[in-house]
CSV table of C-alpha atoms in Angstrom, one decimal:
chain,number,residue,atom,x,y,z
A,1,MET,CA,123.5,113.9,82.2
A,2,LEU,CA,122.6,113.6,86.1
A,3,THR,CA,124.7,116.9,87.8
A,4,GLN,CA,126.9,116.6,91.2
A,5,LEU,CA,125.2,117.7,93.0
A,6,SER,CA,121.2,115.5,92.1
A,7,ARG,CA,124.3,112.5,91.6
A,8,ARG,CA,125.0,113.5,95.7
A,9,SER,CA,121.7,113.6,97.3
A,10,ILE,CA,121.0,110.2,95.4
A,11,LEU,CA,124.5,108.9,96.3
A,12,ARG,CA,123.6,110.6,100.3
A,13,SER,CA,120.5,109.2,99.7
A,14,PHE,CA,120.9,105.9,99.2
A,15,ALA,CA,124.3,106.1,101.8
A,16,GLY,CA,121.6,107.3,105.0
A,17,VAL,CA,118.4,104.8,103.4
A,18,SER,CA,121.1,101.4,103.2
A,19,GLY,CA,121.9,102.0,107.1
A,20,LEU,CA,117.8,101.9,107.9
A,21,TYR,CA,117.7,98.9,106.0
A,22,LEU,CA,120.2,97.5,107.1
A,23,LEU,CA,119.7,97.9,110.9
A,24,GLY,CA,115.8,97.1,110.3
A,25,ILE,CA,116.1,94.0,107.7
A,26,PRO,CA,118.2,92.2,111.0
A,27,LEU,CA,115.6,93.7,113.3
A,28,LEU,CA,112.2,91.7,111.8
A,29,LEU,CA,114.9,88.9,111.1
A,30,VAL,CA,114.9,88.6,114.9
A,31,ALA,CA,111.0,89.2,115.4
A,32,ASN,CA,111.3,86.2,113.0
A,33,ILE,CA,113.9,84.3,115.4
A,34,VAL,CA,112.0,84.7,118.0
A,35,LEU,CA,108.6,83.4,117.0
A,36,ALA,CA,110.1,80.8,115.0
A,37,ARG,CA,112.2,79.3,117.8
A,38,THR,CA,109.0,79.9,120.4
A,39,LEU,CA,105.7,79.1,118.0
A,40,SER,CA,105.5,75.7,116.7
A,41,VAL,CA,106.6,75.0,113.1
A,42,ALA,CA,101.8,75.0,112.8
A,43,ASP,CA,101.8,78.0,114.1
A,44,PHE,CA,104.4,80.3,112.9
A,45,GLY,CA,102.9,79.3,109.5
A,46,ILE,CA,99.0,80.5,110.4
A,47,PHE,CA,101.0,83.4,111.5
A,48,GLY,CA,102.2,83.9,108.0
A,49,PHE,CA,99.1,83.5,106.8
A,50,ALA,CA,97.3,85.1,108.3
A,51,LEU,CA,99.4,87.7,107.1
A,52,SER,CA,99.6,87.6,103.7
A,53,MET,CA,95.5,87.1,103.6
A,54,ALA,CA,95.7,91.1,104.9
A,55,THR,CA,99.0,91.8,102.5
A,56,VAL,CA,95.6,90.5,100.3
A,57,LEU,CA,92.9,92.7,102.2
A,58,ALA,CA,94.5,95.4,102.0
A,59,ILE,CA,95.0,95.2,98.5
A,60,PRO,CA,92.1,97.4,96.9
A,61,VAL,CA,92.9,99.7,100.2
A,62,SER,CA,96.0,101.2,100.3
A,63,GLY,CA,97.2,99.6,96.1
A,64,GLY,CA,98.5,102.1,94.2
A,65,LEU,CA,98.2,104.8,96.3
A,66,PRO,CA,102.4,104.9,97.2
A,67,MET,CA,102.8,105.0,93.9
A,68,LEU,CA,100.9,107.7,92.2
A,69,LEU,CA,101.4,109.8,95.5
A,70,ILE,CA,105.3,110.3,95.0
A,71,ARG,CA,104.2,111.1,91.3
A,72,GLU,CA,101.6,113.2,92.9
A,73,VAL,CA,103.4,114.3,95.3
A,74,ALA,CA,106.9,114.8,94.0
A,75,GLY,CA,105.2,116.7,91.0
A,76,TYR,CA,102.9,119.8,93.0
A,77,ALA,CA,106.1,119.9,95.0
A,78,GLN,CA,108.4,121.1,92.4
A,79,SER,CA,105.7,122.8,91.0
A,80,LYS,CA,105.0,125.4,94.3
A,81,ASN,CA,101.1,124.1,94.0
A,82,TRP,CA,100.0,123.7,97.1
A,83,PRO,CA,96.6,123.3,96.9
A,84,ALA,CA,96.5,120.0,94.5
A,85,TYR,CA,98.5,118.9,97.1
A,86,ARG,CA,96.1,118.9,98.7
A,87,GLY,CA,93.6,118.2,97.3
A,88,VAL,CA,95.9,114.8,96.5
A,89,VAL,CA,96.1,113.6,99.6
A,90,ILE,CA,92.6,114.3,101.1
A,91,GLU,CA,91.3,112.6,98.0
A,92,ALA,CA,93.8,109.2,99.2
A,93,TYR,CA,92.6,109.3,101.6
A,94,ARG,CA,88.6,109.6,102.2
A,95,TRP,CA,89.6,106.4,98.9
A,96,VAL,CA,91.3,104.4,102.7
A,97,VAL,CA,87.7,105.6,104.9
A,98,LEU,CA,85.4,104.1,102.5
A,99,VAL,CA,87.1,101.5,100.9
A,100,SER,CA,87.7,100.0,104.4
A,101,PHE,CA,84.2,100.9,105.2
A,102,ALA,CA,83.4,97.8,102.5
A,103,ILE,CA,85.6,95.7,103.1
A,104,CYS,CA,84.4,95.6,107.5
A,105,LEU,CA,81.0,95.3,105.4
A,106,VAL,CA,81.8,91.8,103.9
A,107,PHE,CA,83.6,91.2,106.9
A,108,LEU,CA,80.3,92.1,109.1
A,109,VAL,CA,78.1,90.3,105.8
A,110,TRP,CA,80.3,86.8,106.5
A,111,ASN,CA,79.9,85.8,109.9
A,112,ALA,CA,76.4,87.0,109.6
A,113,VAL,CA,75.6,84.6,106.9
A,114,SER,CA,78.2,82.4,107.7
A,115,ARG,CA,77.4,79.1,110.4
A,116,ASP,CA,80.8,79.1,112.0
A,117,MET,CA,82.2,82.3,113.6
A,118,LEU,CA,85.5,83.2,111.0
A,119,ALA,CA,89.3,82.4,113.0
A,120,GLN,CA,90.7,84.6,114.9
A,121,HIS,CA,93.7,85.0,113.7
A,122,LEU,CA,92.1,86.0,109.9
A,123,LEU,CA,89.6,88.5,112.6
A,124,ILE,CA,92.4,90.1,113.1
A,125,ALA,CA,94.3,90.5,109.2
A,126,PHE,CA,90.6,92.0,108.5
A,127,ILE,CA,91.3,94.5,111.4
A,128,ILE,CA,94.9,95.8,110.5
A,129,VAL,CA,93.7,96.1,107.2
A,130,PRO,CA,92.7,99.8,107.6
A,131,PHE,CA,96.1,100.6,109.7
A,132,PHE,CA,98.2,99.2,106.1
A,133,GLY,CA,96.2,101.3,103.5
A,134,LEU,CA,96.5,105.2,106.4
A,135,ASN,CA,100.5,104.1,106.0
A,136,ALA,CA,100.8,103.3,102.4
A,137,ILE,CA,99.1,107.3,102.7
A,138,ARG,CA,102.0,107.9,104.9
A,139,ASN,CA,104.8,106.7,102.7
A,140,GLY,CA,104.3,107.6,99.9
A,141,ILE,CA,104.0,111.5,101.0
A,142,LEU,CA,107.1,111.5,102.7
A,143,LYS,CA,108.9,109.8,98.9
A,144,GLY,CA,106.7,112.5,97.5
A,145,LEU,CA,108.5,114.9,99.7
A,146,GLY,CA,112.6,113.5,99.1
A,147,ARG,CA,112.2,112.2,102.1
A,148,SER,CA,112.8,108.8,102.1
A,149,PHE,CA,115.1,108.4,105.6
A,150,LEU,CA,112.1,109.8,107.5
A,151,ALA,CA,109.1,107.8,105.5
A,152,GLU,CA,110.8,104.3,106.2
A,153,TRP,CA,112.7,105.0,109.6
A,154,PRO,CA,109.4,103.5,111.7
A,155,ASN,CA,108.4,100.7,108.8
A,156,GLN,CA,112.7,100.1,109.4
A,157,VAL,CA,113.7,100.1,113.3
A,158,LEU,CA,110.6,100.7,115.6
A,159,GLN,CA,108.3,98.7,114.2
A,160,PRO,CA,110.6,95.9,114.2
A,161,THR,CA,112.0,96.6,117.1
A,162,LEU,CA,108.5,96.6,119.2
A,163,LEU,CA,107.7,93.5,117.3
A,164,ILE,CA,110.8,91.4,119.0
A,165,LEU,CA,110.2,93.2,122.3
A,166,GLY,CA,107.0,92.1,122.3
A,167,TYR,CA,107.2,89.0,120.8
A,168,LEU,CA,110.0,88.3,123.5
A,169,GLY,CA,107.9,89.4,126.6
A,170,LEU,CA,105.2,86.8,125.0
A,171,ALA,CA,107.3,83.7,125.8
A,172,LYS,CA,108.5,86.1,129.2
A,173,LEU,CA,104.3,84.8,129.8
A,174,GLY,CA,104.4,81.4,129.0
A,175,LEU,CA,101.9,83.2,125.9
A,176,THR,CA,102.9,82.8,122.9
A,177,SER,CA,100.2,81.2,120.6
A,178,ALA,CA,99.9,82.8,116.4
A,179,ALA,CA,96.7,85.1,117.8
A,180,ASN,CA,98.8,86.5,120.4
A,181,ALA,CA,101.7,87.3,118.0
A,182,LEU,CA,99.3,88.6,115.2
A,183,TRP,CA,97.0,90.7,117.9
A,184,TRP,CA,100.6,93.0,119.6
A,185,TYR,CA,101.9,93.0,115.9
A,186,PHE,CA,98.6,94.7,115.2
A,187,ALA,CA,99.3,96.7,117.9
A,188,VAL,CA,102.4,97.7,116.7
A,189,THR,CA,101.2,98.4,113.7
A,190,VAL,CA,98.7,101.0,115.1
A,191,LEU,CA,101.3,102.5,117.2
A,192,VAL,CA,103.9,103.2,114.6
A,193,PHE,CA,101.7,104.9,112.9
A,194,GLY,CA,100.2,107.6,115.0
A,195,LEU,CA,104.3,108.4,115.7
A,196,ALA,CA,105.1,108.6,112.4
A,197,SER,CA,101.6,110.8,111.0
A,198,ILE,CA,103.5,113.6,113.9
A,199,MET,CA,106.8,112.7,113.0
A,200,LEU,CA,104.5,113.4,108.4
A,201,TRP,CA,102.9,116.7,109.9
A,202,ARG,CA,106.1,118.5,111.0
A,203,VAL,CA,108.1,117.4,108.1
A,204,GLN,CA,105.1,118.9,105.5
A,205,PRO,CA,105.6,122.8,105.0
A,206,PRO,CA,103.7,124.5,106.4
A,207,VAL,CA,101.6,126.2,104.0
A,208,VAL,CA,100.3,122.9,103.1
A,209,GLY,CA,98.0,123.7,106.0
A,210,GLU,CA,97.0,126.8,105.6
A,211,ALA,CA,96.2,126.2,101.4
A,212,SER,CA,92.6,125.2,99.8
A,213,SER,CA,91.9,122.6,98.6
A,214,ASP,CA,92.0,121.9,94.8
A,215,GLU,CA,90.5,119.0,93.7
A,216,THR,CA,90.5,119.7,89.0
A,217,ASP,CA,92.7,117.1,88.9
A,218,GLN,CA,90.6,113.8,90.5
A,219,PRO,CA,89.9,112.2,87.6
A,220,ARG,CA,92.8,112.5,86.0
A,221,TRP,CA,93.7,110.3,90.0
A,222,ARG,CA,91.0,108.6,89.5
A,223,ARG,CA,92.8,106.8,86.3
A,224,ALA,CA,95.6,106.7,87.3
A,225,LEU,CA,94.7,105.2,90.5
A,226,LEU,CA,93.3,101.6,89.0
A,227,PRO,CA,96.7,100.7,86.8
A,228,PHE,CA,98.0,101.9,90.4
A,229,MET,CA,96.7,99.0,91.6
A,230,ILE,CA,96.9,96.5,89.7
A,231,MET,CA,99.7,97.2,89.5
A,232,SER,CA,100.9,97.7,93.6
A,233,ALA,CA,97.6,94.2,93.1
A,234,THR,CA,100.0,91.9,91.3
A,235,ALA,CA,102.6,93.0,93.0
A,236,LEU,CA,102.2,92.8,95.8
A,237,LEU,CA,100.3,88.8,94.9
A,238,SER,CA,103.7,87.1,92.9
A,239,THR,CA,105.4,87.8,97.0
A,240,GLN,CA,102.4,86.5,98.5
A,241,VAL,CA,100.4,83.7,96.8
A,242,ALA,CA,103.1,80.6,96.5
A,243,VAL,CA,102.3,81.3,100.6
A,244,LEU,CA,98.3,81.8,100.0
A,245,ILE,CA,98.9,78.8,98.3
A,246,SER,CA,100.7,77.0,100.6
A,247,GLY,CA,98.6,77.9,102.7
A,248,PHE,CA,94.9,77.4,101.2
A,249,MET,CA,96.5,74.1,100.3
A,250,GLY,CA,97.1,73.0,104.3
A,251,GLN,CA,100.9,72.7,104.3
A,252,GLU,CA,101.6,75.4,107.1
A,253,GLU,CA,105.7,73.6,107.6
A,254,VAL,CA,105.9,74.1,103.6
A,255,VAL,CA,105.0,78.5,103.8
A,256,ALA,CA,107.2,78.5,107.6
A,257,TYR,CA,109.9,77.2,105.8
A,258,LEU,CA,109.7,79.7,102.4
A,259,ARG,CA,108.8,82.8,104.8
A,260,VAL,CA,112.5,81.6,106.6
A,261,ALA,CA,113.5,81.6,103.0
A,262,GLU,CA,111.9,84.5,101.7
A,263,ARG,CA,113.7,86.3,105.4
A,264,GLY,CA,117.0,85.4,104.4
A,265,ALA,CA,117.0,86.3,100.9
A,266,MET,CA,115.2,89.6,101.8
A,267,PHE,CA,119.5,90.9,102.5
A,268,VAL,CA,120.2,90.3,99.0
A,269,ILE,CA,117.3,93.0,97.2
A,270,ILE,CA,117.9,95.5,100.1
A,271,PRO,CA,120.1,97.5,97.8
A,272,PHE,CA,116.5,97.6,95.3
A,273,HIS,CA,114.5,98.3,98.5
A,274,VAL,CA,116.9,101.0,99.2
A,275,LEU,CA,116.6,103.3,95.7
A,276,SER,CA,113.0,102.2,95.9
A,277,THR,CA,112.7,104.8,97.9
A,278,ILE,CA,115.1,107.1,96.7
A,279,ILE,CA,115.5,107.8,93.0
A,280,GLY,CA,111.4,108.7,92.3
A,281,PRO,CA,110.7,111.9,92.6
A,282,HIS,CA,114.3,112.2,90.6
A,283,MET,CA,113.5,110.3,87.2
A,284,VAL,CA,109.6,112.2,87.7
A,285,ALA,CA,112.0,115.3,87.3
A,286,ALA,CA,114.1,114.2,84.5
A,287,ILE,CA,110.4,113.1,82.0
A,288,ARG,CA,109.0,115.7,83.2
A,289,SER,CA,112.2,117.2,81.9
A,290,GLY,CA,112.8,115.4,79.3
A,291,ASP,CA,115.5,114.4,79.6
A,292,ILE,CA,116.4,111.7,78.1
A,293,GLY,CA,120.8,111.1,78.7
A,294,GLN,CA,119.0,112.2,82.7
A,295,GLN,CA,116.6,109.2,82.9
A,296,ARG,CA,119.3,107.0,81.3
A,297,ASP,CA,122.2,108.0,83.7
A,298,ILE,CA,119.7,107.1,87.0
A,299,VAL,CA,118.9,104.0,85.7
A,300,ARG,CA,122.7,103.0,84.2
A,301,GLN,CA,123.4,104.1,87.9
A,302,SER,CA,120.8,102.4,90.5
A,303,SER,CA,121.5,99.4,89.0
A,304,GLN,CA,124.8,99.6,89.6
A,305,LEU,CA,124.4,99.8,92.9
A,306,MET,CA,121.9,97.5,94.2
A,307,PHE,CA,124.2,94.9,91.7
A,308,LEU,CA,127.8,95.7,92.8
A,309,THR,CA,126.1,96.0,96.7
A,310,SER,CA,123.6,92.8,96.0
A,311,LEU,CA,125.9,90.3,94.4
A,312,PRO,CA,128.0,89.5,97.4
A,313,LEU,CA,125.4,88.5,99.9
A,314,ALA,CA,124.3,86.8,97.1
A,315,ILE,CA,127.3,84.5,97.1
A,316,SER,CA,127.3,85.0,101.2
A,317,ILE,CA,124.0,82.8,101.3
A,318,LEU,CA,125.2,80.0,98.0
A,319,LEU,CA,128.5,80.0,100.2
A,320,VAL,CA,127.3,79.7,104.4
A,321,GLY,CA,123.4,79.5,103.5
A,322,PRO,CA,123.1,76.6,105.6
A,323,GLN,CA,125.3,77.1,109.2
A,324,ILE,CA,123.5,81.3,108.8
A,325,LEU,CA,120.0,79.2,108.8
A,326,GLY,CA,121.2,76.5,111.3
A,327,LEU,CA,122.9,78.9,114.3
A,328,LEU,CA,119.9,81.2,113.3
A,329,PHE,CA,116.7,79.2,113.2
A,330,GLY,CA,117.7,76.1,114.3
A,331,SER,CA,117.0,72.1,112.8
A,332,PRO,CA,114.4,71.5,110.2
A,333,TYR,CA,115.0,75.3,108.9
A,334,ASP,CA,118.3,75.0,108.1
A,335,GLU,CA,118.2,71.7,105.8
A,336,ASN,CA,114.4,72.9,104.1
A,337,SER,CA,115.0,76.9,103.5
A,338,TYR,CA,117.4,76.3,102.1
A,339,LEU,CA,117.4,75.3,97.9
A,340,PRO,CA,114.3,78.0,98.0
A,341,MET,CA,116.2,80.9,99.5
A,342,VAL,CA,118.7,79.9,96.9
A,343,ILE,CA,116.0,79.5,94.5
A,344,VAL,CA,114.5,83.3,95.5
A,345,SER,CA,117.8,84.6,95.3
A,346,VAL,CA,119.6,84.7,92.1
A,347,PRO,CA,117.5,86.3,90.3
A,348,GLN,CA,116.8,89.2,91.5
A,349,VAL,CA,120.2,89.3,91.6
A,350,ILE,CA,119.9,88.9,88.1
A,351,SER,CA,116.3,91.6,88.1
A,352,MET,CA,119.1,93.8,90.3
A,353,ALA,CA,121.4,94.2,87.1
A,354,PHE,CA,118.4,95.6,85.2
A,355,GLY,CA,117.3,99.1,87.6
A,356,HIS,CA,115.2,100.1,87.4
A,357,ALA,CA,113.3,99.3,84.6
A,358,GLY,CA,109.3,98.5,86.1
A,359,MET,CA,109.6,102.3,88.2
A,360,LEU,CA,111.1,103.9,85.1
A,361,LEU,CA,107.8,103.3,83.4
A,362,THR,CA,105.5,103.9,85.8
A,363,MET,CA,106.9,107.5,86.7
A,364,GLY,CA,106.5,108.1,83.0
A,365,GLY,CA,102.9,107.4,82.8
A,366,ARG,CA,103.3,104.4,81.1
A,367,GLU,CA,102.1,102.7,83.9
A,368,ARG,CA,99.4,99.6,82.2
A,369,ILE,CA,102.1,98.0,80.0
A,370,VAL,CA,103.6,97.4,83.0
A,371,LEU,CA,100.2,95.8,84.0
A,372,ALA,CA,100.5,94.0,81.7
A,373,SER,CA,104.2,91.9,81.7
A,374,GLN,CA,103.3,91.9,85.8
A,375,ALA,CA,100.0,90.3,84.3
A,376,LEU,CA,101.8,87.6,82.8
A,377,ALA,CA,104.8,86.6,85.2
A,378,LEU,CA,101.9,86.4,87.9
A,379,CYS,CA,100.3,84.1,86.0
A,380,VAL,CA,103.9,82.8,85.6
A,381,ASN,CA,104.4,82.4,89.2
A,382,ILE,CA,101.2,81.4,89.6
A,383,THR,CA,100.7,78.0,87.5
A,384,LEU,CA,104.5,76.9,88.8
A,385,CYS,CA,103.0,77.4,92.3
A,386,ILE,CA,100.0,75.2,92.1
A,387,LEU,CA,102.4,72.5,89.3
A,388,LEU,CA,104.6,72.3,91.6
A,389,ILE,CA,103.8,73.4,96.2
A,390,GLY,CA,102.4,69.8,95.3
A,391,PRO,CA,105.5,67.7,94.9
A,392,PHE,CA,108.4,70.0,95.8
A,393,GLY,CA,106.8,71.7,99.1
A,394,ALA,CA,108.4,75.0,99.7
A,395,VAL,CA,111.2,74.7,96.4
A,396,GLY,CA,109.0,74.4,94.1
A,397,ALA,CA,106.9,77.3,95.2
A,398,SER,CA,110.4,79.3,95.5
A,399,ILE,CA,110.5,77.8,91.9
A,400,GLY,CA,107.5,79.8,90.7
A,401,VAL,CA,108.6,82.8,92.6
A,402,ALA,CA,111.6,82.9,90.8
A,403,ALA,CA,109.9,82.2,87.7
A,404,GLY,CA,107.3,85.2,88.1
A,405,VAL,CA,110.6,87.7,89.0
A,406,MET,CA,112.6,87.0,85.4
A,407,THR,CA,109.6,87.3,83.9
A,408,SER,CA,109.0,90.7,85.3
A,409,THR,CA,112.9,92.2,84.6
A,410,ALA,CA,112.8,90.5,81.0
A,411,MET,CA,109.4,91.9,80.2
A,412,ASN,CA,110.2,95.0,81.7
A,413,VAL,CA,113.3,95.7,80.1
A,414,PHE,CA,111.5,94.7,76.4
A,415,LEU,CA,109.5,97.7,77.1
A,416,VAL,CA,112.4,100.4,78.0
A,417,LYS,CA,113.9,99.3,74.7
A,418,ARG,CA,110.6,100.2,72.6
A,419,HIS,CA,110.2,103.1,74.0
A,420,LEU,CA,112.7,104.6,75.2
A,421,GLY,CA,115.8,103.6,72.6
A,422,PHE,CA,118.0,101.8,75.0
A,423,ILE,CA,118.0,98.9,77.4
A,424,PRO,CA,118.3,99.6,81.0
A,425,GLY,CA,121.2,98.0,83.1
A,426,ILE,CA,124.3,98.3,84.4
A,427,LEU,CA,125.9,98.4,80.7
A,428,LEU,CA,124.2,101.0,80.1
A,429,ARG,CA,126.6,103.7,78.5
A,430,PRO,CA,126.3,106.9,79.8
A,431,SER,CA,124.8,109.3,78.8
A,432,ASN,CA,127.1,112.1,75.8
A,433,ARG,CA,125.6,115.4,76.3
C-alpha cells in the first residue's frame, strides 16, 4: 500500500503540476487563438502541418529518450549510482547529436537531388528537430529526479507566453504568415531550451559533476531504447497522423479545424498529462520492490484523480462547446470544430477511468507488449483516417483518432490483467496489505 508520505508527495506534486497545466493550456490556447484570428484558415493549416512534420521527424532523435531517462535516472538516483547516472545522460546526448546529424545529411541530399527547394515551412521543421531532442533529454532527467514541476514549467508557461507575445508582435507589424510564425516558434524553442538547461544544471546533484562516467549498462540502454522509441513513434503518430494525412491530401482547412478541436480537447486530458509527469518514479520504486499492492494503489488512485477531474471538463465541452469555440476562435471554427472536439474528448475520459495501464507495463520492463498494443491502435487510426477524411473531413479524422485511443486502452487493460493479475481503473479495490 502507498505510504502516507508517498500519497502526500503524489497529491502535492499533482496540485503543483496541475496548476502549471491549468495555466499553460489556456496560454497555449491563446497562442492558437491569436494565430487563428490573424492567419487565414489555409495558413493556419500550413503552420499546423509543419509542426506535425517536425514532431514526426524528431521521432528518431528524441523518441523514447524521456521514458528511458525517467526509468534509468530514477533507478540510479535511488541507488546513488552517480557514475551510471552520468553515463546514461552522456549516451542520450550522444544519440541526439548523431541522429540529428544524420537527419541534416538527409535534408542536404534531398535539396541536392530535388529540382525544387523545400518549401520554407518544411525547412523550419527540419531545423527545429535537434532542439526537440535536447528538450526531451532535459525533460526526462528532471522527471527522473522527481522534479516534475521544473520539468514542465518551461514548456507549459514560458514557451506559450513568449509565443503569444511574438505572434501579437508579428500581427502588429503586419508580418503575419505561416513562415514567420514558424520562425518565431523556432526562436522560442531555442531560448526555452537554454533557460531550462541552466535550471537543470542548478538543481542536479553536485556529485554528478564530480562522478566519472560509467557506461557498463550501455547495451541494456540501447536494447531498451528501440522499443521505447517505437512506442513513442506510435504514440506521437497517433496524435499527428490525422493532421499529416489531411495535409498530404491538400486539405489545409481540415487541418485547421482539427487542430482547434484538439486544442479544446486538451483541457480534458490535463489530469492525464499531469500525473504522467509525476508517478513514473513512484512506479519504478514499487516495481523494483516487487510490491504488487503498491502498484495497484498507484494505478487506482491516479485513475480516480484523472477521471474525477476530467469528467466535469468533458461535460462542459458537451454543453457549451460551440459557444466557447465561437467566442475564442470565431467562425467557421464554431461549426466545424465542435463535433470533432466532442468525438476526441469522450474516449479520453473513458481511457482515464482505467489509469496509466501502459505506463505501469512500461516501467516494469514490458515495453514490447505495450508497443504491440500501440501499433494495433495506430493501424486502426490510420485506416479510418484514410477512409473517412475524404468524405467526412475533420469529423472523419476525429473518428480515427478516437478509435485509436479506445483500441490502445482496451489492449493495455487486457495486458495488465494478464501479466499483473488485476484490472486497473477507478473500480479497483485497495490492496489489503
